[in-house]
C-alpha atoms as a printed R data frame, in Angstrom:
    type eleno elety resid chain resno       x      y        z
1   ATOM     1    CA   MET     A     1 -19.165 13.337 -237.823
2   ATOM     2    CA   LYS     A     2 -19.927 16.982 -238.526
3   ATOM     3    CA   LEU     A     3 -22.318 18.573 -236.032
4   ATOM     4    CA   HIS     A     4 -24.204 21.840 -236.187
5   ATOM     5    CA   PHE     A     5 -25.455 23.465 -232.988
6   ATOM     6    CA   SER     A     6 -28.562 25.608 -232.716
7   ATOM     7    CA   THR     A     7 -31.301 26.430 -230.290
8   ATOM     8    CA   ALA     A     8 -34.318 24.134 -230.165
9   ATOM     9    CA   ASN     A     9 -37.693 24.979 -231.635
10  ATOM    10    CA   LEU     A    10 -41.087 23.325 -231.313
11  ATOM    11    CA   THR     A    11 -40.682 21.504 -234.642
12  ATOM    12    CA   ASP     A    12 -37.834 19.598 -232.935
13  ATOM    13    CA   LEU     A    13 -40.112 18.260 -230.188
14  ATOM    14    CA   ASP     A    14 -40.757 14.772 -231.643
15  ATOM    15    CA   PRO     A    15 -37.081 13.807 -232.146
16  ATOM    16    CA   ILE     A    16 -36.153 15.411 -228.817
17  ATOM    17    CA   MET     A    17 -38.800 13.315 -227.058
18  ATOM    18    CA   ARG     A    18 -37.539 10.118 -228.756
19  ATOM    19    CA   ILE     A    19 -34.047 10.836 -227.428
20  ATOM    20    CA   GLU     A    20 -35.396 11.823 -223.988
21  ATOM    21    CA   ARG     A    21 -37.362  8.575 -223.672
22  ATOM    22    CA   ALA     A    22 -34.383  6.503 -224.829
23  ATOM    23    CA   GLY     A    23 -32.028  8.178 -222.367
24  ATOM    24    CA   PHE     A    24 -34.111  8.282 -219.212
25  ATOM    25    CA   THR     A    25 -36.471  5.966 -217.361
26  ATOM    26    CA   PRO     A    26 -40.175  6.797 -217.661
27  ATOM    27    CA   GLN     A    27 -40.024  8.257 -214.143
28  ATOM    28    CA   GLU     A    28 -36.979 10.434 -214.969
29  ATOM    29    CA   ALA     A    29 -38.005 11.596 -218.441
30  ATOM    30    CA   ALA     A    30 -39.694 14.919 -219.013
31  ATOM    31    CA   SER     A    31 -43.256 14.851 -220.281
32  ATOM    32    CA   ARG     A    32 -43.980 16.152 -223.751
33  ATOM    33    CA   SER     A    33 -45.717 19.225 -222.305
34  ATOM    34    CA   ASN     A    34 -42.803 19.958 -219.935
35  ATOM    35    CA   MET     A    35 -40.305 19.636 -222.786
36  ATOM    36    CA   ALA     A    36 -42.375 21.955 -224.986
37  ATOM    37    CA   ALA     A    37 -42.444 24.494 -222.141
38  ATOM    38    CA   ARG     A    38 -38.651 24.253 -221.868
39  ATOM    39    CA   ILE     A    39 -38.278 24.950 -225.585
40  ATOM    40    CA   ILE     A    40 -40.496 28.020 -225.189
41  ATOM    41    CA   HIS     A    41 -39.083 29.346 -221.893
42  ATOM    42    CA   TYR     A    42 -35.374 28.568 -222.390
43  ATOM    43    CA   PRO     A    43 -34.736 29.648 -225.983
44  ATOM    44    CA   ASP     A    44 -31.113 30.577 -225.260
45  ATOM    45    CA   THR     A    45 -30.286 27.597 -223.025
46  ATOM    46    CA   PHE     A    46 -31.833 24.733 -224.999
47  ATOM    47    CA   ILE     A    47 -29.131 23.624 -227.442
48  ATOM    48    CA   VAL     A    48 -29.535 20.933 -230.082
49  ATOM    49    CA   ALA     A    49 -26.710 19.087 -231.864
50  ATOM    50    CA   ARG     A    50 -27.633 18.168 -235.429
51  ATOM    51    CA   THR     A    51 -26.084 16.057 -238.119
52  ATOM    52    CA   ASP     A    52 -27.146 16.788 -241.671
53  ATOM    53    CA   GLN     A    53 -29.991 14.298 -241.317
54  ATOM    54    CA   THR     A    54 -31.134 14.310 -237.704
55  ATOM    55    CA   ILE     A    55 -30.957 15.603 -234.148
56  ATOM    56    CA   ALA     A    56 -28.049 13.829 -232.471
57  ATOM    57    CA   GLY     A    57 -28.618 15.150 -228.955
58  ATOM    58    CA   TYR     A    58 -29.530 18.123 -226.816
59  ATOM    59    CA   ILE     A    59 -28.859 19.909 -223.548
60  ATOM    60    CA   VAL     A    60 -31.337 22.101 -221.703
61  ATOM    61    CA   GLY     A    61 -31.532 24.005 -218.469
62  ATOM    62    CA   PRO     A    62 -32.907 27.208 -217.034
63  ATOM    63    CA   ALA     A    63 -31.000 30.139 -215.658
64  ATOM    64    CA   THR     A    64 -31.606 30.027 -211.911
65  ATOM    65    CA   SER     A    65 -30.637 31.759 -208.688
66  ATOM    66    CA   GLN     A    66 -30.170 28.407 -206.931
67  ATOM    67    CA   SER     A    67 -26.743 26.766 -206.761
68  ATOM    68    CA   THR     A    68 -28.281 23.274 -206.788
69  ATOM    69    CA   ILE     A    69 -31.186 21.771 -208.667
70  ATOM    70    CA   THR     A    70 -34.497 21.522 -206.877
71  ATOM    71    CA   ASP     A    71 -37.116 19.024 -208.011
72  ATOM    72    CA   ASP     A    72 -39.603 21.748 -208.941
73  ATOM    73    CA   LEU     A    73 -37.362 22.700 -211.882
74  ATOM    74    CA   PHE     A    74 -38.237 19.374 -213.546
75  ATOM    75    CA   VAL     A    75 -41.977 20.164 -213.662
76  ATOM    76    CA   THR     A    76 -42.284 23.936 -213.931
77  ATOM    77    CA   SER     A    77 -40.535 26.386 -216.190
78  ATOM    78    CA   GLN     A    78 -40.317 30.156 -216.225
79  ATOM    79    CA   PRO     A    79 -38.469 32.395 -218.681
80  ATOM    80    CA   ASN     A    80 -34.744 32.711 -218.028
81  ATOM    81    CA   SER     A    81 -33.664 35.613 -215.843
82  ATOM    82    CA   ALA     A    82 -30.702 37.622 -217.102
83  ATOM    83    CA   ALA     A    83 -29.629 38.193 -213.482
84  ATOM    84    CA   ALA     A    84 -29.616 34.525 -212.430
85  ATOM    85    CA   PRO     A    85 -26.045 33.394 -211.643
86  ATOM    86    CA   TYR     A    86 -26.425 29.696 -212.556
87  ATOM    87    CA   ILE     A    87 -27.571 27.469 -215.389
88  ATOM    88    CA   ALA     A    88 -29.164 24.264 -214.108
89  ATOM    89    CA   ILE     A    89 -28.877 21.384 -216.585
90  ATOM    90    CA   LEU     A    90 -32.119 19.397 -216.543
91  ATOM    91    CA   SER     A    91 -31.381 17.089 -219.469
92  ATOM    92    CA   LEU     A    92 -28.361 16.087 -221.493
93  ATOM    93    CA   ALA     A    93 -29.153 13.270 -223.887
94  ATOM    94    CA   VAL     A    94 -27.673 11.799 -227.049
95  ATOM    95    CA   ALA     A    95 -29.410  9.463 -229.492
96  ATOM    96    CA   PRO     A    96 -28.459  5.874 -228.570
97  ATOM    97    CA   ASP     A    97 -26.912  5.093 -231.969
98  ATOM    98    CA   LEU     A    98 -24.712  8.216 -231.762
99  ATOM    99    CA   GLN     A    99 -23.372  7.814 -228.232
100 ATOM   100    CA   HIS     A   100 -19.642  7.484 -227.498
101 ATOM   101    CA   HIS     A   101 -18.670 10.013 -230.200
102 ATOM   102    CA   GLY     A   102 -18.106 12.988 -227.870
103 ATOM   103    CA   ILE     A   103 -21.469 14.632 -228.587
104 ATOM   104    CA   GLY     A   104 -22.355 14.936 -224.891
105 ATOM   105    CA   HIS     A   105 -19.046 16.653 -224.138
106 ATOM   106    CA   GLN     A   106 -19.529 18.989 -227.105
107 ATOM   107    CA   LEU     A   107 -23.000 19.932 -225.844
108 ATOM   108    CA   LEU     A   108 -21.575 20.633 -222.376
109 ATOM   109    CA   ALA     A   109 -18.889 22.811 -223.985
110 ATOM   110    CA   LYS     A   110 -21.542 24.750 -225.923
111 ATOM   111    CA   MET     A   111 -23.552 25.303 -222.741
112 ATOM   112    CA   THR     A   112 -20.369 26.465 -220.998
113 ATOM   113    CA   ASP     A   113 -19.860 29.003 -223.800
114 ATOM   114    CA   VAL     A   114 -23.440 30.221 -223.366
115 ATOM   115    CA   ALA     A   115 -22.958 30.516 -219.595
116 ATOM   116    CA   ARG     A   116 -19.795 32.583 -220.099
117 ATOM   117    CA   GLU     A   117 -21.455 34.846 -222.667
118 ATOM   118    CA   GLN     A   118 -24.364 35.391 -220.270
119 ATOM   119    CA   LYS     A   119 -21.944 36.092 -217.387
120 ATOM   120    CA   ARG     A   120 -23.203 33.200 -215.238
121 ATOM   121    CA   ILE     A   121 -20.883 32.029 -212.450
122 ATOM   122    CA   ALA     A   122 -21.484 28.282 -212.699
123 ATOM   123    CA   ILE     A   123 -23.381 25.418 -214.257
124 ATOM   124    CA   THR     A   124 -25.109 22.998 -211.899
125 ATOM   125    CA   LEU     A   125 -26.690 19.605 -212.463
126 ATOM   126    CA   THR     A   126 -27.601 16.378 -210.737
127 ATOM   127    CA   CYS     A   127 -26.571 12.965 -212.008
128 ATOM   128    CA   LEU     A   128 -26.632  9.320 -211.044
129 ATOM   129    CA   GLN     A   129 -23.498  7.909 -209.423
130 ATOM   130    CA   ARG     A   130 -22.498  5.995 -212.577
131 ATOM   131    CA   LEU     A   131 -22.277  9.298 -214.515
132 ATOM   132    CA   ILE     A   132 -20.019 11.146 -212.065
133 ATOM   133    CA   PRO     A   133 -16.819 10.257 -214.004
134 ATOM   134    CA   PHE     A   134 -18.340 11.534 -217.277
135 ATOM   135    CA   TYR     A   135 -19.112 14.923 -215.743
136 ATOM   136    CA   GLU     A   136 -15.811 15.121 -213.858
137 ATOM   137    CA   HIS     A   137 -14.044 14.556 -217.191
138 ATOM   138    CA   ALA     A   138 -16.013 17.550 -218.521
139 ATOM   139    CA   GLY     A   139 -14.754 19.778 -215.683
140 ATOM   140    CA   PHE     A   140 -17.545 19.359 -213.143
141 ATOM   141    CA   HIS     A   141 -16.912 18.937 -209.414
142 ATOM   142    CA   ASN     A   142 -18.828 16.361 -207.362
143 ATOM   143    CA   ASP     A   143 -20.460 18.250 -204.489
144 ATOM   144    CA   GLY     A   144 -21.942 15.135 -202.888
145 ATOM   145    CA   LYS     A   145 -25.356 13.586 -202.560
146 ATOM   146    CA   ALA     A   146 -28.238 15.807 -203.663
147 ATOM   147    CA   ALA     A   147 -31.456 16.458 -201.756
148 ATOM   148    CA   SER     A   148 -33.362 15.625 -204.947
149 ATOM   149    CA   THR     A   149 -35.732 12.687 -204.867
150 ATOM   150    CA   HIS     A   150 -36.654 13.013 -208.555
151 ATOM   151    CA   ALA     A   151 -37.901  9.677 -209.925
152 ATOM   152    CA   GLY     A   152 -37.035  7.982 -206.619
153 ATOM   153    CA   GLU     A   153 -33.318  7.929 -207.537
154 ATOM   154    CA   VAL     A   154 -30.182  8.883 -205.584
155 ATOM   155    CA   TRP     A   155 -28.657 11.931 -207.270
156 ATOM   156    CA   PHE     A   156 -25.365 13.760 -206.886
157 ATOM   157    CA   ASN     A   157 -24.834 17.520 -207.188
158 ATOM   158    CA   MET     A   158 -22.228 18.524 -209.758
159 ATOM   159    CA   THR     A   159 -21.003 22.056 -210.483
160 ATOM   160    CA   LYS     A   160 -18.669 23.667 -212.956
161 ATOM   161    CA   SER     A   161 -17.370 27.173 -212.412
162 ATOM   162    CA   VAL     A   162 -17.588 29.335 -215.483
163 ATOM   163    CA   ALA     A   163 -14.648 31.669 -216.030
164 ATOM   164    CA   PRO     A   164 -15.562 35.005 -217.594
165 ATOM   165    CA   VAL     A   165 -14.783 35.661 -221.223
166 ATOM   166    CA   SER     A   166 -11.350 37.267 -221.562
167 ATOM   167    CA   GLY     A   167 -11.632 41.051 -221.589
168 ATOM   168    CA   SER     A   168 -14.994 41.039 -219.805
């Protein structure tokens, strides 16, 4: 399957929300207004994978000064800071009928490229225990149980160091 990667725009909101709602519980999923704010505030760190016909998946997260995700990041968004050393992944989701084709790993690789280009030092995220192996396979390190209580779940902090672009 041939994928094209681009940044998200507000015309993508409906298919993004369908994927968000399919991939997360109602308590975990971002609201439509929060997702729209992310599209607006994170234009360089909201990446969409597209087939010729549809949006296959997306990854989004703000640039932040915090090395771990705090629950406030799920409900408020501010424009990315060029000086922030981290990118905090808030959502990585793939359309259910397109899962298990490597799209999630490709989106993580694209975000890693963005982080390197922006001279960030690491990417951080939280995930459920069942997803730890997926993220470890993508180069993330399990930093243990997170303080997050988002959606009443038990989350784990994961980080991936971002090596600078050669010659930088």
